[in-house]
């Protein structure tokens, strides 16, 4: 069972935010004879912005346009409003637009996709020059900050020359990463490399992977400072895995370097193993990259992501009564054993929604405080929780259809067993056949009785049916001619495949809905069952295919049993937020926050491949870091639009 108690500590006051109502909304504007449009009198006759913008054009060739309006309208999104205005006014590569909605207090700095200004510069301009002035309602200061950031004169901004040093280092690191990636692809493509080439390749791979691990260890400190120790637990595991692989590689290198002579074949094998171990060390760090990028995307656009996840929570909440009603209806017809996998679905949905509500409200609080990193944590936790709640509701709907199908399977199976008895009656006398016929007759009677009662368990009846079918079919195959045996195998195969599919589906839905609490053994049995089912469907021999399908059914049942055992053995909740309590079926902090964030953080290091860290500039203040997955974005909220423009902005 997952979380049953609310995570305490949030106050109702955090739910209340002030919403300003503009006098009217402003559609995209048209610039005519001036690069400044001020419909709200924000600049109030201040001549400094116009003079600085003119000097910017003279000195750099870059043209800044500025629009101050009440609120954005048609579209209401700051990014879409600014990009639409820029495109409608035919702005070119070196034309830049700062659009500010004074009443609704949001803005966007729109830049052409082919502009010479980098994403990191956009981040710097927004974060250090524009937003501080906007927060103080210093409208002229925001314009002067944008001019200063684009290379024009201004006395308001500090010297950011050190940023260019970081940019140069980031470019160098990117070139190194690309070169390493190309080298790896070429290395793997060479199947007949010479011994000397293998030696050089292994040595380079070992050194680069070792450097990547050391850099990752340094970057762990930045991760700890931003997300905390619990969150980076999976990242620690990834580093431990990488260290273990490199340890094995160094041991092989030591064998190559010792005084004992080695054959060419031994050296070739060991060099190849060193390269593979180095690759595995890199892969252990690379594995989390995609998930980490997703977290960064949440952080960049936290306010809109909060609303998206909140809407998903409400949709899941609306499905909860439907799921409860469906289970009540099913309980009137089917035995508890048939519903056991999802009997607690309504309670599970309630718990997941409780987690989602708490996490999303915590995210709102963090956004209000300007803490986009912790806000992204809350958004992702809420997203995971609502996904689980939705999976529970989907599982109830699927269970209804699965039980209907199971009833139909039992009916068809009884008819088939009776057909088997007719076939057996026409076969030559055989002692084993006679015994199996008697057993099958008893099975038919039991199946008919079980099918007619209420409540019933058609899934369990299907298992009984499968055993009876297998026994009589085995005897029929032995005593009948080969053609008849083949036909019977084919007939049985369809049922075996259907039963295997149903049991695998049941196990998969159960494990997916409770994946944070289910361990590796249940997952392994489920994966093996799925592989056997695929194998069964691909076999041309119906007998072998049927055997594979039966084994798949057995493994699926074992996976479900192990998953149930995991649920009863795991409990506890550790530190999602201060004051949290309750049970989740797994260590909430480790499995959810750690699995989501620690693994995500670990992936950014892996993106460095060998020879550098790609935690990028998100941690701030370290000239040792290169522009990896953190550094690709232009500030906490910047992104590219579908129209080929870039930029950044948000609320102030």
XYZ file of C-alpha atoms in Angstrom:
652
model
C 0.000 0.000 0.000
C 1.280 3.436 -0.866
C 0.762 6.731 0.917
C -2.281 6.684 3.246
C -1.697 9.957 5.096
C -1.317 13.500 3.879
C 2.098 15.064 3.978
C 1.650 17.749 6.660
C 3.291 21.126 7.024
C 1.712 23.207 4.227
C -0.544 26.058 5.286
C -3.698 27.267 3.625
C -2.181 30.703 3.178
C 0.195 29.310 0.574
C -2.779 28.508 -1.651
C -3.752 32.182 -1.951
C -2.030 34.247 -4.611
C -2.962 37.739 -5.685
C -4.202 38.058 -9.247
C -4.068 41.478 -10.862
C -6.783 42.297 -13.360
C -5.679 44.439 -16.309
C -7.805 47.253 -17.597
C -7.654 45.739 -21.077
C -5.600 43.281 -23.064
C -3.228 44.247 -25.879
C -2.929 42.307 -29.128
C 0.436 42.086 -30.965
C 1.600 45.557 -31.994
C 3.076 47.101 -35.143
C 6.266 49.159 -34.962
C 6.315 52.165 -37.310
C 8.713 55.083 -36.886
C 10.002 54.220 -33.412
C 11.489 51.028 -31.916
C 9.561 51.757 -28.685
C 5.832 51.189 -28.183
C 4.622 52.255 -24.739
C 0.823 52.021 -24.438
C 0.898 52.313 -20.638
C 3.337 55.200 -20.151
C 5.887 53.006 -18.463
C 8.882 55.038 -19.633
C 7.053 58.315 -18.899
C 9.226 60.510 -21.101
C 12.545 58.970 -20.016
C 14.888 59.541 -22.976
C 17.670 57.220 -21.848
C 16.261 53.988 -23.347
C 15.828 55.480 -26.841
C 19.335 56.979 -26.791
C 20.918 53.731 -25.606
C 19.020 51.690 -28.217
C 20.192 54.042 -30.999
C 23.796 53.759 -29.818
C 23.439 49.959 -29.703
C 22.588 49.932 -33.414
C 25.543 52.194 -34.237
C 28.041 50.198 -32.182
C 26.962 46.598 -32.836
C 24.390 46.555 -35.635
C 21.908 44.957 -33.217
C 18.442 46.568 -33.095
C 16.398 46.347 -29.909
C 12.616 46.838 -30.045
C 10.598 47.398 -26.860
C 6.852 47.036 -26.240
C 5.191 47.970 -22.923
C 1.494 46.936 -22.733
C -1.086 46.190 -20.012
C -1.484 42.462 -20.671
C -0.855 40.134 -23.579
C -3.811 39.074 -25.724
C -4.393 37.096 -28.936
C -2.297 35.173 -27.913
C -2.173 35.470 -24.138
C 1.122 33.559 -23.813
C 4.042 35.988 -23.396
C 6.266 33.900 -25.643
C 3.692 33.504 -28.399
C 2.731 37.210 -28.192
C 6.341 38.355 -28.513
C 7.234 35.873 -31.267
C 4.073 36.752 -33.207
C 4.906 40.448 -32.948
C 8.490 39.849 -34.075
C 7.455 37.763 -37.097
C 4.644 40.178 -38.071
C 7.112 43.090 -38.012
C 9.630 41.213 -40.159
C 12.396 41.227 -37.552
C 15.686 39.759 -38.777
C 18.627 37.846 -37.335
C 19.956 40.756 -35.269
C 16.601 42.269 -34.276
C 15.565 41.702 -30.657
C 12.203 42.288 -28.976
C 11.591 42.914 -25.272
C 7.832 42.635 -24.613
C 6.581 43.563 -21.104
C 3.005 43.254 -19.770
C 3.036 45.741 -16.896
C -0.300 44.883 -15.256
C -0.021 41.077 -15.495
C 3.725 41.350 -14.684
C 5.133 38.961 -17.221
C 7.542 39.452 -20.089
C 9.391 37.739 -22.914
C 12.718 38.529 -24.615
C 12.341 37.214 -28.194
C 15.444 36.384 -30.236
C 15.796 35.006 -33.770
C 16.843 31.371 -33.934
C 19.834 32.368 -36.103
C 20.865 35.300 -33.888
C 24.511 35.608 -32.871
C 23.460 35.796 -29.220
C 23.863 32.428 -27.505
C 21.364 30.731 -25.229
C 23.668 31.294 -22.244
C 23.758 35.028 -23.030
C 19.963 35.117 -23.185
C 19.912 33.463 -19.773
C 22.365 36.045 -18.408
C 20.482 39.012 -19.869
C 17.138 37.805 -18.497
C 18.367 36.728 -15.092
C 20.884 39.470 -14.285
C 19.851 42.528 -16.286
C 16.153 42.509 -17.202
C 14.297 40.682 -14.418
C 15.844 42.554 -11.422
C 14.749 45.882 -12.916
C 11.259 44.575 -13.795
C 10.737 43.274 -10.269
C 11.455 46.815 -9.002
C 9.117 48.305 -11.673
C 12.174 50.046 -13.103
C 10.945 49.898 -16.693
C 13.711 52.096 -18.133
C 16.283 50.062 -16.209
C 14.984 46.864 -17.845
C 15.492 48.375 -21.307
C 18.964 49.630 -20.397
C 19.771 46.182 -19.031
C 18.758 44.557 -22.327
C 20.906 47.106 -24.214
C 23.828 46.422 -21.914
C 23.432 42.663 -22.380
C 23.381 43.006 -26.166
C 26.655 44.899 -26.088
C 25.508 48.520 -25.894
C 26.363 51.306 -23.407
C 24.842 51.280 -19.941
C 26.047 52.255 -16.512
C 23.592 50.039 -14.695
C 25.038 46.555 -15.129
C 28.059 44.813 -13.623
C 30.950 43.445 -15.640
C 30.079 39.971 -16.912
C 33.326 39.290 -18.734
C 33.769 36.106 -16.741
C 30.657 34.708 -18.440
C 32.456 34.736 -21.765
C 35.229 32.648 -20.224
C 32.601 30.081 -19.225
C 31.097 30.234 -22.705
C 34.483 29.526 -24.291
C 35.076 26.652 -21.882
C 31.603 25.301 -22.640
C 32.282 25.375 -26.383
C 35.594 23.604 -25.889
C 33.910 20.970 -23.712
C 31.178 20.474 -26.306
C 33.767 19.959 -29.031
C 35.550 17.426 -26.825
C 32.286 15.575 -26.115
C 31.408 15.419 -29.809
C 34.889 14.203 -30.664
C 34.674 11.485 -28.021
C 31.248 10.385 -29.261
C 32.505 10.117 -32.844
C 35.536 8.196 -31.622
C 33.331 5.701 -29.761
C 31.170 5.024 -32.795
C 34.184 4.426 -34.970
C 35.760 2.239 -32.317
C 32.740 -0.028 -32.091
C 32.493 -0.275 -35.865
C 35.969 -1.744 -36.198
C 35.679 -5.486 -35.780
C 39.194 -6.395 -36.919
C 41.376 -3.792 -35.280
C 45.078 -4.501 -34.983
C 46.567 -5.295 -31.599
C 48.370 -1.958 -31.493
C 45.168 -0.095 -32.298
C 43.325 -2.042 -29.620
C 46.012 -1.173 -27.075
C 45.803 2.544 -27.869
C 42.017 2.415 -27.917
C 41.809 0.616 -24.574
C 44.254 2.999 -22.930
C 42.390 6.060 -24.178
C 39.001 4.644 -23.177
C 40.258 3.787 -19.695
C 41.763 7.229 -19.083
C 38.751 9.104 -20.405
C 36.242 7.041 -18.446
C 38.296 7.458 -15.281
C 38.385 11.231 -15.846
C 34.618 11.291 -16.398
C 34.065 9.494 -13.083
C 36.364 11.873 -11.231
C 34.594 14.887 -12.737
C 31.235 13.384 -11.827
C 32.369 12.942 -8.245
C 33.252 16.641 -8.104
C 29.899 17.618 -9.562
C 28.077 15.540 -6.948
C 28.678 18.363 -4.514
C 26.659 20.739 -6.662
C 23.817 18.237 -6.853
C 23.810 17.809 -3.084
C 23.639 21.571 -2.587
C 20.635 21.939 -4.894
C 18.556 18.817 -4.238
C 19.793 17.212 -1.031
C 21.363 13.900 -0.110
C 18.294 11.682 -0.533
C 17.647 12.914 -4.041
C 21.103 11.968 -5.328
C 21.060 8.418 -3.947
C 20.520 6.791 -7.368
C 23.242 9.020 -8.770
C 25.568 7.656 -6.110
C 24.587 4.162 -7.247
C 25.356 5.070 -10.857
C 28.773 6.337 -9.799
C 29.360 3.168 -7.776
C 28.497 1.064 -10.829
C 30.827 3.118 -12.995
C 33.631 2.802 -10.438
C 33.150 -0.968 -10.290
C 33.421 -1.271 -14.080
C 36.550 0.877 -14.180
C 38.009 -1.155 -11.314
C 37.612 -4.308 -13.399
C 39.162 -2.532 -16.387
C 42.198 -1.423 -14.355
C 42.614 -4.984 -13.075
C 42.765 -6.237 -16.669
C 45.227 -3.484 -17.567
C 47.413 -4.566 -14.640
C 47.448 -8.127 -15.992
C 48.582 -6.742 -19.344
C 51.318 -4.673 -17.711
C 52.756 -7.305 -15.373
C 55.895 -9.313 -16.078
C 54.033 -12.498 -17.002
C 53.941 -12.876 -20.803
C 50.527 -12.956 -22.488
C 49.513 -14.389 -25.837
C 48.270 -12.111 -28.590
C 44.817 -13.642 -28.258
C 44.759 -12.935 -24.512
C 45.840 -9.330 -25.042
C 43.291 -8.822 -27.800
C 40.540 -10.229 -25.573
C 41.545 -8.146 -22.544
C 41.884 -4.923 -24.538
C 38.403 -5.481 -25.958
C 37.080 -6.130 -22.440
C 38.676 -2.900 -21.173
C 36.951 -0.927 -23.920
C 33.631 -2.598 -23.119
C 33.987 -1.962 -19.376
C 34.816 1.687 -20.032
C 31.718 1.942 -22.206
C 29.641 0.369 -19.433
C 31.008 2.905 -16.963
C 29.920 5.684 -19.302
C 26.538 4.045 -19.858
C 25.922 3.889 -16.113
C 26.239 7.680 -16.032
C 24.404 8.256 -19.340
C 21.334 6.208 -18.424
C 19.549 9.051 -16.609
C 20.092 11.795 -19.196
C 16.634 11.835 -20.818
C 14.830 11.872 -17.494
C 17.090 14.617 -16.208
C 16.362 16.738 -19.285
C 12.660 16.277 -18.590
C 13.166 17.616 -15.065
C 15.042 20.622 -16.441
C 12.141 21.273 -18.824
C 9.767 21.310 -15.866
C 12.001 23.775 -14.064
C 12.211 26.079 -17.097
C 8.440 26.466 -17.383
C 7.302 25.670 -13.860
C 4.132 27.827 -13.684
C 2.496 26.379 -16.802
C 3.638 22.857 -15.899
C 1.981 23.228 -12.503
C -1.321 24.076 -14.191
C -0.947 21.159 -16.632
C -0.366 18.643 -13.846
C -3.139 20.188 -11.726
C -5.578 19.640 -14.616
C -4.442 16.003 -14.882
C -5.039 15.579 -11.135
C -8.621 16.763 -11.517
C -9.229 14.366 -14.422
C -7.922 11.469 -12.325
C -10.038 12.604 -9.389
C -13.161 12.494 -11.567
C -12.411 8.884 -12.530
C -12.207 7.665 -8.949
C -16.008 7.282 -8.438
C -16.277 5.398 -11.745
C -13.591 2.942 -10.658
C -15.249 2.385 -7.270
C -18.662 1.801 -8.886
C -17.177 -0.633 -11.405
C -15.538 -2.661 -8.626
C -18.820 -2.794 -6.716
C -20.559 -4.158 -9.818
C -17.834 -6.723 -10.428
C -17.914 -7.855 -6.798
C -21.550 -8.879 -7.234
C -20.592 -11.357 -9.975
C -16.977 -12.363 -9.392
C -15.114 -13.801 -6.429
C -12.664 -11.753 -4.418
C -9.790 -13.821 -5.774
C -10.638 -12.562 -9.269
C -10.650 -8.952 -8.066
C -7.831 -9.147 -5.570
C -5.345 -7.314 -7.768
C -7.478 -4.163 -7.835
C -9.778 -4.324 -4.805
C -7.842 -1.497 -3.193
C -7.798 0.639 -6.355
C -10.065 3.407 -4.948
C -7.926 3.693 -1.832
C -4.784 3.664 -3.956
C -6.220 6.425 -6.137
C -7.047 8.458 -3.020
C -3.513 8.055 -1.727
C -1.948 8.975 -5.059
C -4.166 12.053 -5.399
C -3.243 13.084 -1.874
C 0.443 12.894 -2.779
C -0.190 14.789 -6.022
C -2.182 17.557 -4.298
C 0.475 18.053 -1.631
C 3.356 18.027 -4.104
C 1.718 20.439 -6.557
C 0.878 22.913 -3.802
C 4.456 22.678 -2.563
C 5.575 23.419 -6.123
C 3.364 26.521 -6.193
C 4.981 27.693 -2.961
C 8.473 27.150 -4.330
C 7.659 29.025 -7.558
C 6.309 31.934 -5.551
C 9.591 31.960 -3.629
C 11.612 31.829 -6.854
C 12.937 28.319 -6.171
C 12.431 26.670 -9.554
C 14.561 23.633 -8.744
C 12.485 22.447 -5.768
C 9.367 23.422 -7.717
C 10.361 21.010 -10.473
C 10.763 18.311 -7.816
C 7.201 18.854 -6.648
C 5.845 18.914 -10.205
C 7.539 15.626 -11.081
C 6.357 13.929 -7.861
C 2.799 15.105 -8.528
C 3.064 13.934 -12.128
C 4.209 10.484 -11.052
C 1.426 10.246 -8.466
C -1.331 11.214 -10.905
C 0.092 8.750 -13.421
C -0.242 5.993 -10.833
C -3.802 7.076 -10.011
C -4.701 7.019 -13.701
C -3.132 3.574 -14.071
C -5.285 2.296 -11.193
C -8.446 3.609 -12.888
C -7.338 2.117 -16.218
C -6.681 -1.181 -14.461
C -10.247 -1.363 -13.177
C -11.620 -0.756 -16.674
C -9.293 -3.390 -18.123
C -10.226 -5.864 -15.372
C -13.896 -5.645 -16.350
C -13.160 -6.624 -19.924
C -10.632 -9.251 -18.882
C -13.160 -11.036 -16.682
C -15.751 -10.993 -19.457
C -13.159 -12.490 -21.793
C -12.221 -15.074 -19.149
C -15.858 -16.201 -18.903
C -15.935 -16.621 -22.658
C -12.659 -18.557 -22.547
C -14.055 -20.943 -19.930
C -17.187 -21.530 -22.013
C -15.125 -22.240 -25.101
C -12.729 -24.431 -23.115
C -15.537 -26.571 -21.687
C -16.895 -27.120 -25.172
C -13.417 -28.025 -26.362
C -12.885 -30.515 -23.530
C -16.169 -32.183 -24.434
C -14.958 -32.311 -28.021
C -11.721 -33.899 -26.766
C -13.759 -36.545 -24.988
C -15.561 -37.349 -28.254
C -12.216 -37.648 -30.043
C -10.812 -39.829 -27.257
C -13.801 -42.146 -27.469
C -12.887 -42.918 -31.085
C -9.241 -43.733 -30.336
C -7.852 -47.216 -29.697
C -8.134 -48.524 -26.149
C -5.344 -47.292 -23.898
C -4.989 -47.464 -20.101
C -3.555 -43.960 -19.708
C -6.152 -42.555 -22.079
C -8.965 -44.119 -20.046
C -7.620 -42.578 -16.826
C -7.256 -39.149 -18.409
C -10.761 -39.347 -19.900
C -12.163 -39.980 -16.411
C -10.197 -37.028 -15.031
C -11.387 -34.801 -17.881
C -15.002 -35.741 -17.267
C -14.632 -34.724 -13.627
C -12.926 -31.486 -14.702
C -15.798 -30.677 -17.086
C -18.302 -31.187 -14.298
C -16.294 -28.950 -11.931
C -15.859 -26.267 -14.598
C -19.568 -26.193 -15.413
C -20.386 -25.900 -11.736
C -17.811 -23.149 -11.181
C -18.988 -21.262 -14.261
C -22.592 -21.214 -13.112
C -22.109 -20.018 -9.531
C -21.993 -16.428 -8.296
C -19.547 -15.124 -7.272
C -17.027 -16.985 -9.423
C -13.396 -16.714 -10.494
C -13.129 -17.333 -14.261
C -9.381 -16.703 -14.195
C -8.859 -19.585 -11.754
C -11.232 -21.723 -13.822
C -9.112 -20.927 -16.877
C -6.061 -22.329 -15.105
C -7.947 -25.539 -14.231
C -9.130 -25.696 -17.805
C -5.588 -25.345 -19.094
C -4.318 -28.231 -16.959
C -7.170 -30.521 -18.014
C -6.721 -29.570 -21.640
C -3.003 -30.170 -21.504
C -3.420 -33.654 -20.013
C -6.015 -34.961 -22.405
C -4.361 -33.361 -25.393
C -1.059 -34.960 -24.428
C -2.640 -38.387 -24.421
C -4.491 -37.713 -27.657
C -1.231 -36.647 -29.279
C 0.411 -39.857 -28.168
C -2.260 -42.298 -29.311
C -3.583 -40.541 -32.394
C -1.868 -40.118 -35.685
C 0.528 -37.241 -36.266
C -1.933 -35.179 -38.279
C -4.633 -35.341 -35.602
C -2.081 -34.487 -32.902
C -0.966 -31.445 -34.841
C -4.532 -30.237 -35.283
C -5.233 -30.666 -31.577
C -2.076 -28.775 -30.669
C -3.140 -25.903 -32.849
C -6.553 -25.782 -31.220
C -5.034 -25.829 -27.753
C -2.426 -23.228 -28.693
C -5.003 -20.517 -29.200
C -6.360 -21.017 -25.694
C -2.890 -21.291 -24.191
C -1.831 -18.056 -25.846
C -5.002 -16.315 -24.680
C -4.519 -17.550 -21.116
C -0.860 -16.528 -21.116
C -1.744 -13.107 -22.500
C -4.428 -12.620 -19.846
C -2.148 -13.612 -16.963
C 0.736 -11.503 -18.272
C -1.639 -8.583 -18.676
C -2.886 -8.959 -15.121
C 0.644 -9.121 -13.713
C 1.865 -6.226 -15.818
C -1.010 -3.951 -14.825
C -0.517 -4.788 -11.163
C 3.243 -4.146 -11.296
C 2.954 -0.950 -13.345
C 0.376 0.496 -10.956
C 2.674 -0.289 -7.986
C 6.057 -0.066 -9.653
C 7.601 1.942 -6.825
C 7.052 -1.012 -4.473
C 7.751 -4.025 -6.696
C 11.247 -5.497 -6.761
C 13.448 -7.088 -9.376
C 12.328 -10.712 -8.959
C 8.712 -10.033 -9.933
C 9.825 -7.865 -12.838
C 12.235 -10.558 -14.019
C 9.516 -13.238 -14.005
C 7.211 -10.891 -15.913
C 9.892 -10.120 -18.499
C 10.605 -13.834 -18.965
C 6.891 -14.554 -19.339
C 6.601 -11.890 -22.003
C 9.615 -13.277 -23.873
C 8.159 -16.792 -23.784
C 4.840 -15.511 -25.114
C 6.614 -13.813 -28.006
C 8.557 -17.016 -28.620
C 5.368 -19.094 -28.549
C 3.742 -16.892 -31.145
C 6.735 -17.219 -33.424
C 7.159 -21.004 -33.271
C 5.961 -23.036 -36.217
C 5.632 -26.219 -34.122
C 2.281 -25.925 -32.295
C 3.375 -28.363 -29.592
C 6.493 -26.394 -28.733
C 4.545 -23.150 -28.978
C 1.885 -24.467 -26.614
C 4.535 -25.544 -24.092
C 6.129 -22.084 -24.251
C 2.739 -20.432 -23.702
C 2.058 -22.640 -20.661
C 5.456 -21.760 -19.197
C 4.690 -18.088 -19.825
C 1.446 -18.449 -17.857
C 3.299 -20.043 -14.954
C 5.923 -17.288 -14.893
C 3.262 -14.566 -15.045
C 1.454 -16.101 -12.065
C 4.749 -16.255 -10.183
C 5.466 -12.607 -11.047
C 2.100 -11.604 -9.601
C 2.731 -13.642 -6.448
C 6.153 -12.043 -5.950
C 4.714 -8.580 -6.540
C 2.106 -9.187 -3.831
C 4.894 -10.302 -1.512
C 6.856 -7.113 -2.209
C 3.842 -5.012 -1.256
C 3.510 -6.685 2.127
C 7.226 -6.512 2.907
C 7.984 -2.854 2.092
C 6.770 0.154 4.039
C 7.887 3.516 5.255
C 8.064 7.123 4.115
C 11.290 9.076 4.464
C 11.424 12.774 4.145
C 9.558 13.871 1.045
C 8.844 17.092 2.909
C 9.286 17.979 6.575
C 6.564 16.428 8.700
C 5.690 13.696 6.197
C 4.313 10.400 7.378
C 2.464 7.299 6.240
C 3.320 4.225 4.248
C 3.947 3.830 0.562
C 5.023 0.223 0.040
C 8.538 1.493 -0.639
C 10.895 4.120 0.700
C 9.190 7.230 -0.666
C 12.289 9.401 -0.570
C 14.567 6.788 -2.063
C 12.186 5.261 -4.584
C 10.294 8.361 -5.704
C 12.490 11.404 -5.087
C 15.711 9.440 -5.442
C 14.516 7.424 -8.427
C 13.166 10.505 -10.148
C 15.758 13.115 -9.206
C 18.884 11.286 -8.217
C 18.811 9.248 -11.393
C 18.010 12.377 -13.350
C 20.956 14.196 -11.871
C 23.182 11.225 -12.569
C 22.304 11.342 -16.252
C 23.714 14.825 -16.705
C 27.129 13.616 -15.692
C 26.850 10.715 -18.077
C 26.177 13.140 -20.891
C 29.775 14.215 -20.560
C 30.740 10.798 -21.918
C 34.430 10.674 -21.216
C 36.551 13.664 -20.508
C 34.243 16.271 -19.014
C 31.158 17.056 -16.979
C 27.921 18.160 -18.568
C 26.145 19.368 -15.479
C 26.488 22.674 -17.255
C 25.824 26.058 -15.814
C 22.722 25.262 -13.818
C 24.568 24.933 -10.543
C 26.261 28.288 -11.034
C 29.636 29.606 -9.991
C 31.981 26.874 -11.217
C 34.295 27.492 -14.143
C 35.107 23.799 -14.274
C 31.739 22.875 -15.745
C 30.928 22.540 -19.413
C 27.669 23.135 -21.279
C 25.916 19.796 -21.053
C 22.270 19.121 -20.451
C 22.001 21.949 -17.890
C 23.692 24.481 -20.099
C 21.608 23.971 -23.220
C 18.736 26.126 -21.992
C 18.864 29.921 -22.021
C 17.908 30.537 -18.442
C 15.466 28.901 -16.120
C 12.530 29.603 -18.406
C 13.932 30.085 -21.900
C 13.125 27.868 -24.862
C 12.797 27.768 -28.631
C 9.440 28.369 -30.253
C 7.976 26.455 -33.141
C 8.467 29.524 -35.347
C 12.246 29.380 -35.346
C 12.760 31.955 -32.569
C 14.381 31.627 -29.208
C 14.264 33.595 -26.009
C 13.258 33.587 -22.412
C 10.895 35.206 -19.988
C 8.229 34.602 -17.396
C 6.690 36.412 -14.471
C 8.477 39.074 -12.428
